[in-house]
CSV table of C-alpha atoms in Angstrom, one decimal:
chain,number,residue,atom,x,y,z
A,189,UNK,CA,10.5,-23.6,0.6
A,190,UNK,CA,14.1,-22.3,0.1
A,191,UNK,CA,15.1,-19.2,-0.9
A,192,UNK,CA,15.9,-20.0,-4.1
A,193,UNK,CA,11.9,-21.8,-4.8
A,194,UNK,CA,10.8,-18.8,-3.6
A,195,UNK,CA,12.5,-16.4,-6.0
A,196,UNK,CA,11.1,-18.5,-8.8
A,197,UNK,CA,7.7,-18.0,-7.9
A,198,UNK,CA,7.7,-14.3,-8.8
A,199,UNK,CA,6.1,-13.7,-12.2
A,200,UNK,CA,6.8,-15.3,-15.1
A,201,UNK,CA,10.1,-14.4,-17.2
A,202,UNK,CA,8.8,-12.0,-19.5
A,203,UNK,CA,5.9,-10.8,-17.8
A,204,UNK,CA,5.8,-7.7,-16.1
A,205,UNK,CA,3.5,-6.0,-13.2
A,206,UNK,CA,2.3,-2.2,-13.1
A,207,UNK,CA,5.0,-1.9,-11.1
A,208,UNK,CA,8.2,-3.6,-11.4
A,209,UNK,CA,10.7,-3.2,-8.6
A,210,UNK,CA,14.4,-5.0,-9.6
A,211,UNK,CA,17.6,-4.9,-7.5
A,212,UNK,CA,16.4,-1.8,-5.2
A,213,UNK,CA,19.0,-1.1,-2.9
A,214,UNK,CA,17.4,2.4,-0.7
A,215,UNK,CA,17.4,3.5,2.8
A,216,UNK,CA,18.5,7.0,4.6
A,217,UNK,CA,20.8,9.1,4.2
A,218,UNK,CA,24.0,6.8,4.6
A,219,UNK,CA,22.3,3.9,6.1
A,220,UNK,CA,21.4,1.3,3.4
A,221,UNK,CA,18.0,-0.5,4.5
A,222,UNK,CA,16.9,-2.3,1.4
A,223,UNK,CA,19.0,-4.3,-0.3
A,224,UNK,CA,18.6,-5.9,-4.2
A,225,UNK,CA,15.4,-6.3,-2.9
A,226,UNK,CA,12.6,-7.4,-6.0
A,227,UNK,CA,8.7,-6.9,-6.2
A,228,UNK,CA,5.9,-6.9,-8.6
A,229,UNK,CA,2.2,-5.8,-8.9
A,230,UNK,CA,-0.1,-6.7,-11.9
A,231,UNK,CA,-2.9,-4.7,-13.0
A,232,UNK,CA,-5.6,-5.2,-10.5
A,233,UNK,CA,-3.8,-7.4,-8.7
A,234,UNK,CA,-3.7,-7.5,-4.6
A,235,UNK,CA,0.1,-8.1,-3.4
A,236,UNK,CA,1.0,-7.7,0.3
A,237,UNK,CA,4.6,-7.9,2.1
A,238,UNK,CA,4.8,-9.1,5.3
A,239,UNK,CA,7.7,-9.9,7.5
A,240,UNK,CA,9.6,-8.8,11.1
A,241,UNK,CA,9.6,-5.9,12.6
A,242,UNK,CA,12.7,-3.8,11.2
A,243,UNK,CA,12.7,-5.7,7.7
A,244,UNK,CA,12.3,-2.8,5.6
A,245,UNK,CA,8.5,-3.6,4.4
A,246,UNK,CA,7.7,0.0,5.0
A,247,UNK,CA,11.1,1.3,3.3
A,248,UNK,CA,9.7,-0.6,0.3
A,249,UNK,CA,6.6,1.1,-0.6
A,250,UNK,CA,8.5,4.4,1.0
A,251,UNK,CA,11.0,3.9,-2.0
A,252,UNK,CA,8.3,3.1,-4.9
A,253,UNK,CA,6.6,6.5,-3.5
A,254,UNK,CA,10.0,8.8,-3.9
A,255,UNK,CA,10.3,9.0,0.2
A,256,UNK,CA,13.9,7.4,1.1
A,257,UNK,CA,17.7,7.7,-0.6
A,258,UNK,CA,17.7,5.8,-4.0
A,259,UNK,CA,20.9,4.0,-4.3
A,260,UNK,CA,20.5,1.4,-6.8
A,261,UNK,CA,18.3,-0.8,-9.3
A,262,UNK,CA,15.1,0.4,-11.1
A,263,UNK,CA,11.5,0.8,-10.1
A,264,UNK,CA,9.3,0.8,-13.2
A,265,UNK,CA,5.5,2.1,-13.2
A,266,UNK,CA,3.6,1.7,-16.3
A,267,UNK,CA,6.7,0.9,-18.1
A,268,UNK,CA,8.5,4.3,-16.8
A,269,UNK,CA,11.2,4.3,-14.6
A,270,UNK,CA,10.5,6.6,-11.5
A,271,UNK,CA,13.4,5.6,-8.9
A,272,UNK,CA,14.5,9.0,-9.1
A,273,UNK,CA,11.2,11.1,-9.1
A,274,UNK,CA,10.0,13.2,-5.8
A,275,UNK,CA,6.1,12.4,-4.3
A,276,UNK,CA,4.5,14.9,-7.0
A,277,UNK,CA,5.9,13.5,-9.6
A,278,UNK,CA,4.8,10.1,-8.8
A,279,UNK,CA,1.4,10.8,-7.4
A,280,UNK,CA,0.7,12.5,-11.6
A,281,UNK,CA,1.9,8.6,-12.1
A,282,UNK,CA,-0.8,7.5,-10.9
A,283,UNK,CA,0.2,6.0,-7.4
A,284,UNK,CA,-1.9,6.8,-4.3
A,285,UNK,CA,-0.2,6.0,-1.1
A,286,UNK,CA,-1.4,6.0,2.8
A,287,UNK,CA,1.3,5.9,5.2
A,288,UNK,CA,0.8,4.2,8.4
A,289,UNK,CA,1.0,7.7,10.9
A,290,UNK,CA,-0.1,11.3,10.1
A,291,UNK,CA,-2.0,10.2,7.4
A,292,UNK,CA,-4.6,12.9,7.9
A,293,UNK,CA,-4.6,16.8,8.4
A,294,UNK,CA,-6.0,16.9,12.0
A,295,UNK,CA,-7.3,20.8,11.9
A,296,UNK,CA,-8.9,20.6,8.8
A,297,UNK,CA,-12.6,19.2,8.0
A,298,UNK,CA,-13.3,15.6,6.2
A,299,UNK,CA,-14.0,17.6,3.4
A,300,UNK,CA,-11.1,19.9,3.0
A,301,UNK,CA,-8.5,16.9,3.7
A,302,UNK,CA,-11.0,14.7,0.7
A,303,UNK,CA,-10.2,18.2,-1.4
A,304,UNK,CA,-6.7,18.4,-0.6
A,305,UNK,CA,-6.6,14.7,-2.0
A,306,UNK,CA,-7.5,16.1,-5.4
A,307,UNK,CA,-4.8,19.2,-5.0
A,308,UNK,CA,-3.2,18.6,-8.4
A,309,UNK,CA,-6.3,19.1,-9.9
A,310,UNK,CA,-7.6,22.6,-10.9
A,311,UNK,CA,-10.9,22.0,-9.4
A,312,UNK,CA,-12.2,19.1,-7.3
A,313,UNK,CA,-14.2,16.9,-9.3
A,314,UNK,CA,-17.5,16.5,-7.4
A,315,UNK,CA,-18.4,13.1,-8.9
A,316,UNK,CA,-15.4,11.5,-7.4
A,317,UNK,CA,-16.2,13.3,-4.1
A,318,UNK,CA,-19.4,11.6,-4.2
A,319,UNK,CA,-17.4,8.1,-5.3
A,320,UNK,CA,-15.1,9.2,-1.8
A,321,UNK,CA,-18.4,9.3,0.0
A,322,UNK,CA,-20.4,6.3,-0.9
A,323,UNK,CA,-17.3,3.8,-0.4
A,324,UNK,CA,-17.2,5.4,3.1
A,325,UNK,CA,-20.5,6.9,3.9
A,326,UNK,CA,-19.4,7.8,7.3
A,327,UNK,CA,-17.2,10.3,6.0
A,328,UNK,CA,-20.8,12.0,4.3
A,329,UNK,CA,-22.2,12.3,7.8
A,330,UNK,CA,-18.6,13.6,9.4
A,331,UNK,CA,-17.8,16.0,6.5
A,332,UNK,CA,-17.9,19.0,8.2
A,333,UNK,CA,-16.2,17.7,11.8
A,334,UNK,CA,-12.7,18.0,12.1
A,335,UNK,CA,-10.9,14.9,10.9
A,336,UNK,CA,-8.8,14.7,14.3
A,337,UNK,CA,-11.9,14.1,16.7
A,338,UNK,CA,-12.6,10.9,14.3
A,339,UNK,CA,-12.0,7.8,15.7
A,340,UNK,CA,-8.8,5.7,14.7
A,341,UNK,CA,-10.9,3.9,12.1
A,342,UNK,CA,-12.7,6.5,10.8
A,343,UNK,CA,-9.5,8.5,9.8
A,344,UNK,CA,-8.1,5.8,8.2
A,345,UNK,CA,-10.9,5.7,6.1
A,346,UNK,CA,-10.2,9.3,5.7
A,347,UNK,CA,-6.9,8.6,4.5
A,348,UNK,CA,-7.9,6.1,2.1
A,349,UNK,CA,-10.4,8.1,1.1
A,350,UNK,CA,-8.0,11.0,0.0
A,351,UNK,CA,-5.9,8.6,-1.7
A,352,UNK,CA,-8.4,7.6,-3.9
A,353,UNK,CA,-9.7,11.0,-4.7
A,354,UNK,CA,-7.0,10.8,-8.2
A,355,UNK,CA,-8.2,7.7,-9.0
A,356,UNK,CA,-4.7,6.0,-8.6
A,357,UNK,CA,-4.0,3.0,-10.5
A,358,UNK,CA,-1.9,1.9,-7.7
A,359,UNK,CA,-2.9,2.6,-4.0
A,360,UNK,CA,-0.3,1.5,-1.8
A,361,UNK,CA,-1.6,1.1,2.3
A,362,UNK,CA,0.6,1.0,5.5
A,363,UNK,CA,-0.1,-1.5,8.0
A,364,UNK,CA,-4.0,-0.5,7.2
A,365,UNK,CA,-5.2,-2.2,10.9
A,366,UNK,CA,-2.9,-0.7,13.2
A,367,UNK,CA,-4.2,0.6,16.1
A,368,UNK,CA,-7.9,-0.4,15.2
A,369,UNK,CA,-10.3,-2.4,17.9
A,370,UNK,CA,-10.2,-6.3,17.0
A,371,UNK,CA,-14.1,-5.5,15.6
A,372,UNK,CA,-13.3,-3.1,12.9
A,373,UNK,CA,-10.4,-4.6,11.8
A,374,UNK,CA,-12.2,-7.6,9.4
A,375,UNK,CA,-14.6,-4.2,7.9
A,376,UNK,CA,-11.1,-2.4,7.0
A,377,UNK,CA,-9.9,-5.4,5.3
A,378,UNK,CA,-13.3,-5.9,3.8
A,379,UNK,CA,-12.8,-2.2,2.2
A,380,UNK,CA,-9.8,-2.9,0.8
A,381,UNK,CA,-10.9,-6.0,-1.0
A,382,UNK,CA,-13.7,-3.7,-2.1
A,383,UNK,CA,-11.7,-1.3,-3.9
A,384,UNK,CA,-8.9,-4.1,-5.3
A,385,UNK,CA,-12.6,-5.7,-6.5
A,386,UNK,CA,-13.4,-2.3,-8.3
A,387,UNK,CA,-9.9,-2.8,-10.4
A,388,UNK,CA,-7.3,-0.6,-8.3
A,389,UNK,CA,-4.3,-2.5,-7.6
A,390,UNK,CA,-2.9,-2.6,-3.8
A,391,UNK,CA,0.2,-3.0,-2.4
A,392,UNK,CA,0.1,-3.6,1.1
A,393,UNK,CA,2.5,-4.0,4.4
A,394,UNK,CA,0.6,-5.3,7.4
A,395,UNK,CA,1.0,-6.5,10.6
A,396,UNK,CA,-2.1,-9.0,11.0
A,397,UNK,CA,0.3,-11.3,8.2
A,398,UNK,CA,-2.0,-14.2,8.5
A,399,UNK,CA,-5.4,-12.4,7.5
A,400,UNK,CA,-3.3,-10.0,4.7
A,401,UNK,CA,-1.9,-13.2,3.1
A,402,UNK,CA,-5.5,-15.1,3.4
A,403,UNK,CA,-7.1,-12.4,1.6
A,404,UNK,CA,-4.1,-11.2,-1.1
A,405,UNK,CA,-3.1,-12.8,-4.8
A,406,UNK,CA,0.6,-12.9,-3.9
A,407,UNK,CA,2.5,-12.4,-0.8
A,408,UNK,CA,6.4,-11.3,-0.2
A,409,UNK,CA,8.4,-12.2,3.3
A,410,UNK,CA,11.2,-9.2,3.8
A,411,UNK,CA,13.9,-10.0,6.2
A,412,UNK,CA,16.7,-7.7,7.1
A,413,UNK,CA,15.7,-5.8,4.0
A,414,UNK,CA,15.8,-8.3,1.4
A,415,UNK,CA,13.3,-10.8,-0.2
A,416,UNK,CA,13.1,-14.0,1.7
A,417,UNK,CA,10.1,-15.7,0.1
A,418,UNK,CA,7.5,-14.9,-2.9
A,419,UNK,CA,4.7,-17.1,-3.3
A,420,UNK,CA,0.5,-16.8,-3.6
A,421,UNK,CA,-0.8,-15.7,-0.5
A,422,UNK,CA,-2.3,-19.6,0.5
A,423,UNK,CA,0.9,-20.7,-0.6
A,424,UNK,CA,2.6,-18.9,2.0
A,425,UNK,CA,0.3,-19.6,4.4
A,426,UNK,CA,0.5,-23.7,3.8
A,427,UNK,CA,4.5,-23.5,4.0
A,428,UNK,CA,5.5,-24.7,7.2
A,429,UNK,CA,8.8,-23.3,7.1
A,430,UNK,CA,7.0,-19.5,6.5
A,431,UNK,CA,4.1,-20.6,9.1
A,432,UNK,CA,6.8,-20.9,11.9
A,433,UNK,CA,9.6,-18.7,11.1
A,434,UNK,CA,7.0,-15.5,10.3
A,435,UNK,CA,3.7,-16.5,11.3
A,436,UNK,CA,3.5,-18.0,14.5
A,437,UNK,CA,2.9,-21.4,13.3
């Protein structure tokens, strides 16, 4: 697939995503990382980026989520432009996002870190406390322990869980399976299907490319901070070229 194929299977001219990303150029401070890079999410939909270490996959949804230096092109949410906003703003947006590292508050209880999901919020809602707590039932029986004793897994359900307590329409996840055993990584991604299944939309960077592309609507290969390929995720999967370039063959 060439470049250029692969730029024409982004969506449709005229249809639009959730979130539209177009000509992005962002990094930090002085040092550009993305460049005219372009991504879309429809409503519901299940989009990951993959790509080498160093591409910029984590810049991208660091960008969307107000996190990195803005210098150029437009990121549209629910037909609003937010390039410009800080996290706050764009959380009230509607956009939950897990970063890969420190994405819990160690010294606090599971429940305190679920509340502090909801800190926008004049009270936390107990209904979606309970909704928190019967996606990830483990975090019922841990609620009181302190969410750094929990395992690697275990917080990142924590983190996902927090996310979720706004009810984003967007949840965007950073490399969701690092540092879990091989045996819990097929139930995270089962999670995650589980909540795209319930209607939130997810954007995703991951390192296990083969199994994110596998289970996702539509896939993007970043390199060196620009788009390289768009495609389905079995597309991507059945190129050859993107099979040995990016996936190990």
């Amino acid at each position: 697939m060439s470049q250029q194929a692969s730029r024409e299977a982004s969506l449709p001219d005229g249809e639009s995503g959730i979130l539209a990303v177009r000509d992005l150029d962002a990094g930090y401070g002085d040092l550009q990382v993305l460049t005219d890079v372009d991504l879309d999410v429809r409503d519901g939909e299940y989009v990951t980026i993959v790509g080498p270490n160093g591409a910029g996959k984590s810049t991208v949804m660091k960008s969307v989520f107000g996190l990195t230096t803005y210098m150029g092109g437009t990121v549209t949410f629910g037909g609003e432009e937010i390039q410009e906003r800080n996290p706050e703003q764009i959380i009230h947006e509607g956009i939950g996002y897990v970063p890969q590292n420190e994405n819990v508050f160690a010294g606090l209880s599971v429940k305190e870190n679920l509340e502090m999901g909801a800190y926008i919020l004049d009270d936390v809602p107990e209904d979606r406390l309970q909704a928190v707590y019967d996606r990830f039932p483990i975090l019922e029986e841990r609620k009181t322990q302190k969410a750094g004793s929990l395992s690697g897994g275990q917080q990142q359900m924590l983190a996902m869980g927090r996310a979720l307590m706004l009810e984003p329409d967007l949840l965007m996840l950073d490399e969701p399976s690092a540092g879990l055993a091989p045996d819990l990584v097929d139930e995270m991604f089962d999670r995650i299907d589980r909540i795209n299944d319930d209607g939130t939309s997810i954007l995703m960077v991951e390192q296990n490319a083969k199994e994110a592309l596998r289970r996702c609507d539509r896939g993007y290969v970043l390199v060196q901070g620009q788009n390289s390929y768009m495609d389905a995720g079995d597309a991507l999967l059945a190129d050859d070229e993107v099979r040995q370039e990016f996936l190990g063959g």
